[in-house]
Coordinates of C-alpha atoms in Angstrom, one line a residue:
X486 CA 21.9 -22.3 -19.2
X487 CA 24.2 -22.8 -16.6
X488 CA 24.9 -26.9 -16.0
X489 CA 23.8 -29.3 -13.4
X490 CA 27.5 -29.3 -12.1
X491 CA 28.0 -25.6 -11.8
X492 CA 24.8 -25.0 -9.6
X493 CA 25.6 -27.8 -7.4
X494 CA 28.9 -26.7 -7.4
X495 CA 27.3 -22.8 -6.0
X496 CA 25.1 -24.6 -4.0
X497 CA 28.0 -26.0 -2.2
X498 CA 29.7 -23.3 -1.2
X499 CA 26.5 -21.6 -0.3
X500 CA 25.7 -24.6 2.4
X501 CA 22.6 -25.5 0.4
X502 CA 23.2 -28.3 -1.5
X503 CA 19.9 -30.4 -0.5
X504 CA 18.1 -28.7 -3.2
X505 CA 19.5 -31.1 -5.3
X506 CA 18.4 -33.6 -3.5
X507 CA 16.1 -35.1 -5.5
X508 CA 17.4 -35.3 -9.2
X509 CA 18.2 -38.2 -9.9
X510 CA 14.1 -38.4 -10.5
X511 CA 13.5 -35.0 -12.8
X512 CA 12.0 -35.6 -15.9
X513 CA 14.2 -33.4 -18.4
X514 CA 11.4 -30.6 -18.2
X515 CA 10.8 -30.2 -14.3
X516 CA 15.4 -30.4 -14.2
X517 CA 15.7 -27.6 -16.8
X518 CA 13.1 -24.8 -14.4
X519 CA 15.0 -26.0 -11.4
X520 CA 18.5 -26.0 -13.3
X521 CA 16.2 -21.4 -14.4
X522 CA 15.6 -21.3 -10.5
X523 CA 18.4 -21.5 -8.7
X524 CA 21.0 -20.2 -11.5
X525 CA 20.4 -16.2 -9.9
X526 CA 21.3 -17.3 -6.5
X527 CA 24.6 -16.1 -6.1
X528 CA 26.0 -18.5 -3.5
X529 CA 27.8 -15.5 -1.0
X530 CA 24.4 -13.1 -1.2
X531 CA 22.5 -17.1 -1.1
X532 CA 24.6 -18.1 2.0
X533 CA 24.3 -14.5 3.6
X534 CA 20.2 -14.4 3.2
X535 CA 20.4 -17.6 5.0
X536 CA 22.6 -17.1 8.4
X537 CA 20.4 -13.9 8.5
X538 CA 16.6 -15.5 8.5
X539 CA 18.3 -17.9 11.3
X540 CA 19.7 -15.8 13.5
X541 CA 16.5 -13.0 12.9
X542 CA 14.6 -16.1 13.7
X543 CA 16.1 -17.0 17.0
X544 CA 15.7 -13.2 18.2
X545 CA 13.4 -13.0 21.4
X546 CA 10.6 -11.7 20.6
X547 CA 9.3 -8.4 21.9
X548 CA 10.9 -4.4 22.5
X549 CA 15.2 -4.3 21.1
X550 CA 16.7 -4.2 25.0
X551 CA 16.9 -0.1 26.1
X552 CA 15.0 1.1 22.9
X553 CA 11.9 3.0 25.2
X554 CA 15.0 5.0 26.6
X555 CA 16.3 6.2 22.9
X556 CA 12.4 6.6 22.0
X557 CA 10.9 10.3 21.2
X558 CA 7.7 11.8 19.4
X559 CA 7.8 13.6 16.6
X560 CA 8.7 17.4 16.9
X561 CA 6.0 19.6 15.5
X562 CA 8.3 21.1 13.3
X563 CA 8.2 17.8 11.3
X564 CA 4.3 17.7 11.6
X565 CA 1.6 18.5 9.6
X566 CA -2.3 18.3 10.1
X567 CA -5.6 17.8 6.9
X568 CA -7.5 18.3 10.5
X569 CA -6.2 20.8 12.3
X570 CA -5.1 23.2 10.0
X571 CA -7.1 26.4 9.5
X572 CA -8.4 26.9 6.2
X573 CA -6.5 28.8 4.4
X574 CA -3.3 27.0 4.7
X575 CA -5.3 23.6 4.0
X576 CA -6.0 25.6 0.7
X577 CA -2.2 27.1 0.0
X578 CA -1.3 23.2 0.4
X579 CA -3.8 21.6 -1.8
X580 CA -3.1 24.7 -4.6
X581 CA 0.3 24.1 -5.1
X582 CA -0.5 20.3 -5.1
X583 CA -3.2 20.6 -7.6
X584 CA -0.2 23.2 -9.1
X585 CA 2.5 20.4 -9.7
X586 CA -0.4 18.1 -10.8
X587 CA -1.4 20.0 -13.8
X588 CA 2.5 20.4 -14.8
X589 CA 3.3 16.9 -14.7
X590 CA 5.2 16.9 -11.8
X591 CA 3.5 14.1 -9.5
X592 CA 3.3 10.4 -10.7
X593 CA 2.2 7.5 -7.9
X594 CA 3.2 3.9 -6.7
X595 CA 1.2 1.1 -6.1
X596 CA 2.3 -1.2 -3.8
X597 CA 0.6 -4.5 -5.0
X598 CA 3.0 -7.6 -4.5
X599 CA 0.5 -9.7 -2.3
X600 CA -2.7 -12.1 -2.6
X601 CA -5.9 -12.6 -0.4
X602 CA -4.8 -15.6 0.9
X603 CA -6.1 -13.8 4.3
X604 CA -9.8 -13.3 2.5
X605 CA -9.9 -16.4 1.3
X606 CA -8.8 -15.9 -2.4
X607 CA -6.2 -17.0 -5.0
X608 CA -6.2 -13.5 -6.9
X609 CA -4.3 -10.2 -6.6
X610 CA -5.9 -8.1 -3.6
X611 CA -6.6 -5.3 -5.8
X612 CA -9.4 -7.1 -7.9
X613 CA -11.8 -7.8 -4.7
X614 CA -15.3 -6.4 -4.4
X615 CA -16.2 -5.6 -0.6
X616 CA -20.4 -5.3 -1.7
X617 CA -20.2 -2.5 -2.6
X618 CA -23.4 -0.9 -3.6
X619 CA -21.4 -0.2 -7.6
X620 CA -19.9 -3.7 -7.4
X621 CA -16.4 -1.9 -7.8
X622 CA -13.2 -3.7 -7.2
X623 CA -10.3 -1.5 -5.4
X624 CA -8.2 -1.3 -8.8
X625 CA -11.1 0.4 -10.3
X626 CA -11.7 2.8 -7.2
X627 CA -8.1 3.9 -7.4
X628 CA -8.1 4.4 -11.4
X629 CA -10.7 6.3 -11.0
X630 CA -9.2 8.7 -8.1
X631 CA -6.4 9.6 -10.6
X632 CA -8.6 10.4 -13.5
X633 CA -11.2 12.4 -11.8
X634 CA -7.5 14.3 -9.7
X635 CA -6.5 14.9 -12.9
X636 CA -9.9 16.3 -14.0
X637 CA -9.7 18.7 -11.5
X638 CA -6.1 19.6 -11.4
X639 CA -6.7 20.7 -15.3
X640 CA -9.8 22.2 -14.9
X641 CA -8.3 24.5 -12.7
X642 CA -5.2 25.2 -14.6
X643 CA -6.6 25.2 -18.2
X644 CA -5.0 21.8 -19.2
X645 CA -4.2 18.4 -19.8
X646 CA -2.4 16.6 -17.4
X647 CA -1.5 13.2 -16.5
X648 CA -0.7 10.8 -13.5
X649 CA 1.3 8.4 -14.3
X650 CA 0.5 4.9 -12.2
X651 CA 3.3 3.0 -11.2
X652 CA 2.3 -1.3 -10.2
X653 CA 4.5 -2.8 -8.2
X654 CA 3.0 -6.4 -8.7
X655 CA 5.1 -9.7 -7.7
X656 CA 6.0 -12.6 -9.6
X657 CA 2.2 -13.6 -8.5
X658 CA 0.3 -10.6 -9.1
X659 CA 1.8 -9.6 -11.8
X660 CA -0.8 -12.1 -14.6
X661 CA -3.5 -11.5 -13.0
X662 CA -2.8 -7.5 -12.9
X663 CA -2.5 -6.9 -16.1
X664 CA -5.0 -9.3 -17.2
X665 CA -7.7 -7.6 -15.1
X666 CA -6.5 -4.3 -16.4
X667 CA -7.2 -5.7 -19.9
X668 CA -9.8 -6.6 -19.4
X669 CA -11.4 -3.9 -18.1
X670 CA -9.7 -1.7 -20.7
X671 CA -7.2 0.2 -18.0
X672 CA -10.9 1.7 -16.2
X673 CA -10.0 4.3 -19.3
X674 CA -6.9 5.9 -18.5
X675 CA -4.1 5.1 -21.4
X676 CA -2.7 2.2 -20.5
X677 CA 1.0 4.4 -21.5
X678 CA 0.8 6.0 -18.6
X679 CA 0.0 2.4 -16.3
X680 CA 3.7 0.7 -15.9
X681 CA 3.7 -2.5 -14.2
X682 CA 7.0 -3.7 -12.6
X683 CA 8.0 -6.9 -11.0
X684 CA 9.2 -7.0 -7.4
X685 CA 12.0 -9.6 -6.8
X686 CA 11.9 -13.5 -5.3
X687 CA 13.0 -13.9 -2.3
X688 CA 14.2 -17.8 -0.9
X689 CA 11.7 -19.2 2.7
X690 CA 14.5 -20.5 5.6
X691 CA 13.6 -23.5 8.0
X692 CA 14.8 -21.9 11.4
X693 CA 17.9 -23.6 11.1
X694 CA 18.9 -21.9 7.9
X695 CA 17.9 -23.6 5.2
X696 CA 16.0 -23.3 1.6
X697 CA 12.7 -24.6 1.6
X698 CA 12.1 -27.1 -1.2
X699 CA 8.6 -26.5 -1.9
X700 CA 8.1 -29.3 -4.6
X701 CA 11.0 -32.0 -6.2
X702 CA 11.8 -28.9 -8.9
X703 CA 11.7 -25.4 -6.8
X704 CA 12.1 -23.7 -4.5
X705 CA 9.8 -22.1 -1.8
X706 CA 10.3 -18.0 -3.2
X707 CA 8.1 -15.5 -1.9
X708 CA 8.1 -11.8 -2.9
X709 CA 10.1 -9.3 -0.7
X710 CA 8.7 -7.0 0.6
X711 CA 6.9 -4.2 0.0
X712 CA 10.8 -2.4 0.6
X713 CA 11.3 -4.7 -2.4
X714 CA 10.4 -1.1 -4.4
X715 CA 13.7 -0.5 -4.1
X716 CA 15.5 -2.7 -5.4
X717 CA 13.0 -2.9 -8.7
X718 CA 13.0 0.1 -9.0
X719 CA 16.6 -0.5 -10.7
X720 CA 16.2 -4.1 -11.9
X721 CA 13.4 -2.4 -14.9
X722 CA 14.8 1.3 -14.8
X723 CA 11.2 3.3 -13.7
X724 CA 13.9 6.5 -11.9
X725 CA 14.4 6.7 -15.5
X726 CA 11.4 6.3 -16.5
X727 CA 9.8 9.0 -14.2
X728 CA 12.4 11.2 -15.4
X729 CA 11.9 11.2 -18.9
X730 CA 8.1 11.9 -17.8
X731 CA 9.3 14.8 -15.9
X732 CA 8.5 13.2 -13.2
X733 CA 9.3 15.2 -9.6
X734 CA 6.7 13.9 -6.6
X735 CA 5.5 9.6 -6.4
X736 CA 3.2 9.1 -3.8
X737 CA 3.6 5.6 -2.6
X738 CA 0.8 3.8 -1.2
X739 CA -0.8 0.1 -0.8
X740 CA -3.1 -2.4 -2.1
X741 CA -5.5 -2.6 0.3
X742 CA -6.6 1.0 2.1
X743 CA -10.2 1.3 0.7
X744 CA -10.4 5.8 1.0
X745 CA -6.6 6.5 -0.3
X746 CA -6.9 9.4 -1.8
X747 CA -4.2 8.7 -5.1
X748 CA -1.8 11.7 -5.5
X749 CA -3.8 13.3 -2.4
X750 CA -2.7 18.0 -3.6
X751 CA -3.3 18.0 -0.1
X752 CA -0.8 16.2 1.4
X753 CA 0.8 16.8 -2.4
X754 CA 1.4 19.9 -1.7
X755 CA 2.3 20.6 1.9
X756 CA 5.3 18.6 1.7
X757 CA 7.0 20.5 -1.7
X758 CA 5.6 23.5 0.4
X759 CA 8.0 22.3 3.6
X760 CA 10.6 21.5 1.1
X761 CA 10.6 17.2 2.6
X762 CA 12.2 15.4 0.2
X763 CA 10.0 11.8 1.9
X764 CA 7.0 12.4 4.4
X765 CA 4.6 9.9 5.3
X766 CA 0.4 10.1 6.3
X767 CA 0.2 9.2 9.7
X768 CA -3.6 9.0 12.0
X769 CA -4.3 8.8 15.2
X770 CA -4.0 5.2 17.3
X771 CA -7.6 4.5 17.7
X772 CA -5.8 3.0 21.4
X773 CA -2.7 2.4 23.3
X774 CA -2.2 -1.5 21.6
X775 CA -2.9 -1.1 18.0
X776 CA -1.1 -3.4 16.1
X777 CA 0.7 -1.0 13.4
X778 CA 3.4 1.0 13.9
X779 CA 4.2 4.4 15.2
X780 CA 6.5 7.8 13.0
X781 CA 8.4 8.6 15.9
X782 CA 12.2 9.1 16.3
X783 CA 14.9 7.2 17.0
X784 CA 18.2 8.7 18.5
X785 CA 16.8 11.5 16.4
X786 CA 16.2 9.9 13.4
X787 CA 12.5 9.8 12.0
X788 CA 11.6 6.3 11.9
X789 CA 9.1 3.9 12.1
X790 CA 9.1 1.3 15.3
X791 CA 6.1 -1.9 15.1
X792 CA 3.9 -2.8 17.4
X793 CA 5.7 -5.6 18.5
X794 CA 8.5 -3.5 19.3
X795 CA 6.7 -1.5 21.5
X796 CA 6.6 -2.4 25.7
X797 CA 3.4 -1.8 26.6
X798 CA 3.9 0.2 29.1
X799 CA 5.9 3.6 26.5
X800 CA 2.4 2.0 24.3
X801 CA 0.7 4.2 27.6
X802 CA 2.7 6.9 27.7
X803 CA 0.6 10.6 27.5
X804 CA 1.1 13.5 26.0
X805 CA 0.3 16.5 28.4
X806 CA -2.5 17.3 26.0
X807 CA -3.4 13.8 27.4
X808 CA -3.4 12.1 24.1
X809 CA -1.2 9.5 23.0
X810 CA 2.7 10.4 23.2
X811 CA 3.0 7.8 20.3
X812 CA -0.1 8.3 18.5
X813 CA 1.6 8.7 14.5
X814 CA -0.3 5.8 13.0
X815 CA 1.6 4.8 9.9
X816 CA -0.3 3.8 7.4
X817 CA 1.9 2.7 4.1
X818 CA 1.5 6.2 2.1
X819 CA 4.1 7.8 1.7
X820 CA 5.3 11.2 -0.7
X821 CA 9.0 11.0 -2.0
X822 CA 11.3 12.9 -4.7
X823 CA 12.8 10.7 -7.6
X824 CA 15.5 12.5 -6.3
X825 CA 15.2 10.5 -2.5
X826 CA 14.8 7.6 -4.2
X827 CA 17.5 8.2 -6.8
X828 CA 20.1 8.6 -3.7
X829 CA 18.2 5.2 -2.1
X830 CA 18.1 2.7 -5.0
X831 CA 21.7 3.4 -6.3
X832 CA 23.5 4.3 -2.6
X833 CA 21.2 3.2 1.1
X834 CA 19.3 0.3 -0.4
X835 CA 21.8 -2.6 1.1
X836 CA 22.0 -0.9 4.8
X837 CA 18.0 -1.6 4.7
X838 CA 17.8 -4.5 7.2
X839 CA 15.0 -7.6 5.9
X840 CA 12.4 -7.9 8.9
X841 CA 11.7 -11.8 9.6
X842 CA 7.3 -13.5 8.8
X843 CA 7.3 -17.0 9.8
X844 CA 5.2 -18.3 8.4
X845 CA 3.7 -21.1 7.6
X846 CA 5.3 -22.5 4.2
X847 CA 4.2 -26.4 2.2
X848 CA 7.7 -28.3 1.7
X849 CA 8.3 -31.5 0.6
X850 CA 9.4 -33.4 3.2
X851 CA 12.7 -36.5 2.3
X852 CA 10.5 -39.2 0.9
X853 CA 9.4 -35.6 -1.3
X854 CA 5.8 -36.0 -0.2
X855 CA 3.9 -32.3 0.4
X856 CA 3.8 -30.7 3.4
X857 CA 0.6 -28.6 3.5
X858 CA 2.3 -27.5 8.0
X859 CA -0.4 -26.6 10.8
X860 CA 1.8 -24.3 12.3
X861 CA 4.6 -21.7 10.8
X862 CA 7.7 -23.8 9.8
X863 CA 9.6 -21.8 7.7
X864 CA 10.9 -17.7 7.7
X865 CA 10.3 -15.4 4.6
X866 CA 12.2 -12.2 4.9
X867 CA 11.4 -9.2 4.2
X868 CA 11.7 -5.4 3.7
X869 CA 10.0 -2.6 4.0
X870 CA 9.1 0.5 1.8
X871 CA 9.3 2.6 5.1
X872 CA 12.5 2.1 6.7
X873 CA 14.0 5.0 4.6
X874 CA 13.0 7.4 6.8
X875 CA 16.1 7.4 8.3
X876 CA 18.0 8.6 5.5
X877 CA 15.3 11.6 4.1
X878 CA 17.6 14.8 4.8
X879 CA 14.0 16.5 5.2
X880 CA 11.0 14.1 6.7
X881 CA 7.8 15.5 7.4
X882 CA 4.3 13.6 8.4
X883 CA 0.9 14.7 8.2
X884 CA -2.1 13.9 10.1
X885 CA -5.0 12.8 8.7
X886 CA -8.0 11.9 9.9
X887 CA -8.3 7.6 9.8
X888 CA -12.8 8.3 8.4
X889 CA -11.1 9.9 5.9
X890 CA -7.9 8.2 4.8
X891 CA -7.7 4.8 6.8
X892 CA -9.5 1.5 6.1
X893 CA -7.3 -1.6 4.8
X894 CA -8.4 -4.6 4.2
X895 CA -6.4 -7.8 5.2
X896 CA -9.1 -10.4 6.5
X897 CA -12.0 -12.6 6.0
X898 CA -15.2 -11.0 7.3
X899 CA -14.9 -13.7 10.1
X900 CA -11.9 -12.0 11.8
X901 CA -13.6 -8.3 12.0
X902 CA -11.3 -6.2 11.7
X903 CA -10.0 -4.6 8.5
X904 CA -12.5 -7.0 7.0
X905 CA -14.8 -6.5 3.7
X906 CA -17.5 -5.4 6.1
X907 CA -15.3 -3.0 7.6
X908 CA -13.9 -1.2 4.3
X909 CA -17.6 -1.3 3.0
X910 CA -18.9 0.7 5.6
X911 CA -15.9 2.8 6.1
X912 CA -16.8 4.3 2.1
X913 CA -20.5 4.1 2.5
X914 CA -20.1 6.1 5.6
X915 CA -18.1 9.0 4.0
X916 CA -20.0 9.3 1.6
X917 CA -23.0 9.7 3.2
X918 CA -21.5 12.6 5.8
X919 CA -21.0 14.2 1.9
X920 CA -23.8 13.5 0.4
X921 CA -25.7 15.3 4.3
X922 CA -22.6 17.7 4.1
X923 CA -24.0 19.0 0.5
X924 CA -27.5 19.0 1.8
X925 CA -29.0 15.9 0.5
X926 CA -31.7 13.9 2.5
X927 CA -32.4 10.7 2.7
X928 CA -36.1 9.2 3.1
X929 CA -37.2 5.5 4.7
X930 CA -39.4 3.4 3.3
X931 CA -42.7 4.9 3.8
X932 CA -40.9 8.4 2.2
X933 CA -39.8 9.7 6.1
X934 CA -36.9 12.0 6.4
X935 CA -33.9 9.6 8.5
X936 CA -32.2 11.4 10.7
X937 CA -29.5 12.7 9.7
X938 CA -26.6 11.3 11.9
X939 CA -23.1 12.5 11.4
X940 CA -21.8 8.6 12.3
X941 CA -22.7 5.5 11.5
X942 CA -23.6 3.4 14.5
X943 CA -20.8 1.4 15.9
X944 CA -20.5 -2.1 14.1
X945 CA -23.1 -0.7 11.5
X946 CA -24.5 1.2 8.1
X947 CA -25.7 4.2 8.4
X948 CA -28.9 5.1 7.9
X949 CA -28.8 5.6 4.3
X950 CA -26.8 3.9 1.6
X951 CA -24.7 6.2 -0.6
X952 CA -22.0 5.2 -2.6
X953 CA -20.8 8.8 -5.1
X954 CA -18.5 7.2 -8.2
X955 CA -14.7 9.1 -7.2
X956 CA -15.2 10.0 -10.8
X957 CA -18.8 12.3 -9.9
X958 CA -15.6 13.4 -6.1
X959 CA -12.8 13.2 -5.3
X960 CA -12.8 14.0 -1.5
X961 CA -16.4 15.6 -1.1
X962 CA -16.6 18.7 -3.6
X963 CA -18.7 19.8 -6.0
X964 CA -22.0 18.1 -5.2
X965 CA -23.7 20.3 -4.2
X966 CA -24.7 21.2 -7.6
X967 CA -26.7 18.0 -8.0
X968 CA -27.4 16.9 -4.7
X969 CA -29.0 20.4 -2.4
X970 CA -32.1 20.6 -0.9
X971 CA -33.2 17.0 -2.9
X972 CA -34.9 14.1 -1.5
X973 CA -33.3 9.9 -2.2
X974 CA -34.6 7.1 -0.8
X975 CA -31.2 4.7 -0.2
X976 CA -30.1 3.7 -1.9
X977 CA -28.9 6.3 -4.2
X978 CA -25.4 5.4 -6.4
X979 CA -24.4 8.6 -7.4
X980 CA -22.7 7.8 -10.4
X981 CA -21.2 9.7 -14.1
X982 CA -24.7 9.4 -15.6
X983 CA -27.0 9.9 -12.5
X984 CA -24.8 13.4 -11.8
X985 CA -25.6 14.8 -15.6
X986 CA -29.9 13.3 -14.8
X987 CA -29.0 15.8 -11.5
X988 CA -27.4 18.6 -12.2
X989 CA -29.5 21.9 -12.8
X990 CA -30.4 22.9 -17.0
X991 CA -29.0 26.4 -18.0
X992 CA -32.3 28.9 -18.1

């Protein structure tokens, strides 16, 4: 272990010697813990990190000067659509996706470094239950979608196949996530095919460029954003693991989208047949000021421009068909070839520019008292996973329907948007639509038919509560065998056991 003298000298070179100001007060064990935390921080890198944080924070908010003139929407040849394509083309994409899955060439990678702080919980967001009748968590829903897509691909191609699940955690989520998976028997996935790894942490910094102490013996650290993926892939030799397994295509997604389709064969097939090395699912923006990044081109290069960087005038611009000109909303749902990820991790990652997140960071004052600030006092520097689009040789975007594939869980119910309530309703409304399409009818408590409303009322539940296990149907397929011509009272929970009971008997 590095000595106190060595660490102090390194901190002085970085201009951060204040981090040892309580040294004389610390017992041997806290001293050792602090040295262990400070020793890996390279002086030059730490100095640069703090300088860039303070410099970025000092920039005026709002759109960068001249950005509007450099923006262009994605050209049509870079775009595909799940809903606007003819059925034959869509089936061709899907078949190619299933073929690649059956060949064991597809993996999924979950970005799960965040905690559920804004939901009012201290555990990882993937462990959250939104209030479904089945009481399933986000992690369980995702695991079951992997199992179902493996089953579908295997049945189509007469083989057994595996979609490895890579889970990027942080120091704060790795332990609880690993324990949760063990407690639930990895949701009946083979543990050898669930690979958890940790992203790096970076020090939080004051507005004048000083690293924050959250305790006398501990630096305030934060995950380096979902763009920390590329360093983490190298740190933990994940790309080598993928190569050993024969993985060529990786579907990367965020933990908080309750409707996410893992290893979506339509998306995978579209990207593979287009020869893409990098792809992004997008949804049409709901309204000009919607707080989502826009997938577009800047100086002819594909990029996600954050909503805060687009002026209101630019956001309001209309295309010839009357829709928004910049309407491709980013949903953090991406396709990468393994070769592209290798190029980014080993060549392009140092070129990624960190983004500033201004946060309330607990700290100790000069007297050593813990202070929980009431307003933002610190800077956390993050990289974004989508900032690598600029390095792609063949980038494509794939538009999907919001009501089928995007309902994020970010806020408590009190926020009224992107909450447990809206996520639950989105999933139940989707399953209700699937049931109607499969020929089911629903009855009220008195036995009368409920109206077949294809859309739920705004901010309301569907007419009947219907939850369909991902183990029964991945995207609405195959439900006619269980539901066609049948009547059900709400709630209907169609799990594997119920499906077996409803399965028509062979004569």
